[in-house]
Amino acid sequence: MATIRPFAALRPPKHCVEQVSCLPYDVMNHDEACAMAAGNPSSFLHICRADIDTSDEAIHDDVTYEKSRENLADFIRRGFLVRDATPCYYIYRQIMWGRVQTGIVGCASVDEYRDNTILKHELTRKEKELDRIRHFDACSAQTEPVFLAYRKHEGIAAEIREWIKFHKPEYDFTSSDGVTHLLWPVDDPAVIESIRRGFEEVPHLYIADGHHRTASSAAVSDLRRRQHPDYSGAEEFNYLMAVTFCDEDLFIMDYNRIVADLNGLSPEAFLAKVGETFTVEPAAPGAPHAPHTKHEFGMCLGGKWYVLRAKAGSYDEGHPIESLDCAILQRNLLAPILGIDDPRTSPRIDFVGGIRGLGELEARCGKGVAFSLCPVTMADLFRVADSGAIMPPKSTWFEPKLRSGLFVHEIER
């Protein structure tokens, strides 16, 4: 049984939502954030990336987290963010390249994160957790949502369809990256109750993106519980803001690899070693090779593209991790041939999300080698999470990203 409950969001008025909203805090560096917010005092980057108002050097200093708190209060004072009068669900739809994904914005239970009703598939880094812990704690708010997924539930889907059919969206705008964003507040008590009961019939929620934000929200919840030992469990700090999508709507793109060098091998020697566990064929000329099926890879070497196919016996098809293409590549090529023993820490490997296109691999390959991979599927992700295992690093790239600044969850008032 999963809990997704309504909440009274802080969110922008319709007339300024496009100016307030921004890309997520972690997809840009300091200089890029400054450029994005230039000339726009209502950009939500002033809250989620307050270093644009302090300095790059102070990005993790107390002064920056305090500035986030000040800016949030200022946005409320100036009417850039307004609190809804009653708890609602919010239907959030994104359209990119003609594809539509529609989710429910609500609050998930921190306790269900701890008891694995909400399942994980990635490890987190303590320094990234600490950053959002300090940010959420300073703001007493979750300023950006977690991205959750669930296996399709027809009752929830029906409520979403019916609400959209008979109500106009309150937000409807296209951001500079070409993604259209629509939002419908759901304030009817009967519909709210139906959606809530629908989620109670969902066995598990899955973190698709936002493992660090989830862990940070749970840590701040622990802090608030220590500060309020008489807590009842109903307080907002016991919950974390999430957008929860049906698996059938979601789009995972390829997550590709570039290695800076051939680990001392000549191209000929490298190709010979690759041929021990993969079949190697020249790709069709004229364009980078995008794999057509699982266990097939594109490889750019010396300006030429090749098609690799993992040989039978080089992986365990029945294993939730070892059957993933990123694991096959790591085990049979990156580690034994190129010496990339730990892709989390090796400075010789870089990862390129599919949103950038395969031309990015070709342009950056240089004297090294690049690999294009098939995207993992939601079924792969569920299988790994259900087994209690952890996906290899840089396995999933979800698009479109959730827009920040459309809703804020206050954990204290």
mmCIF file of N, CA, C and O in Angstrom, residues 56 124 174:
data_model
loop_
_atom_site.group_PDB
_atom_site.id
_atom_site.type_symbol
_atom_site.label_atom_id
_atom_site.label_comp_id
_atom_site.label_asym_id
_atom_site.label_seq_id
_atom_site.Cartn_x
_atom_site.Cartn_y
_atom_site.Cartn_z
ATOM 1 N N ASP A 56 30.007 31.640 -6.508
ATOM 2 C CA ASP A 56 30.335 30.243 -6.792
ATOM 3 C C ASP A 56 31.137 29.650 -5.649
ATOM 4 O O ASP A 56 30.960 28.485 -5.273
ATOM 5 N N THR A 124 23.520 6.877 -3.356
ATOM 6 C CA THR A 124 23.618 8.332 -3.255
ATOM 7 C C THR A 124 25.001 8.719 -2.754
ATOM 8 O O THR A 124 25.710 7.919 -2.165
ATOM 9 N N THR A 174 5.042 26.736 -22.810
ATOM 10 C CA THR A 174 6.168 25.983 -23.363
ATOM 11 C C THR A 174 7.455 26.678 -22.949
ATOM 12 O O THR A 174 7.647 27.869 -23.237
#
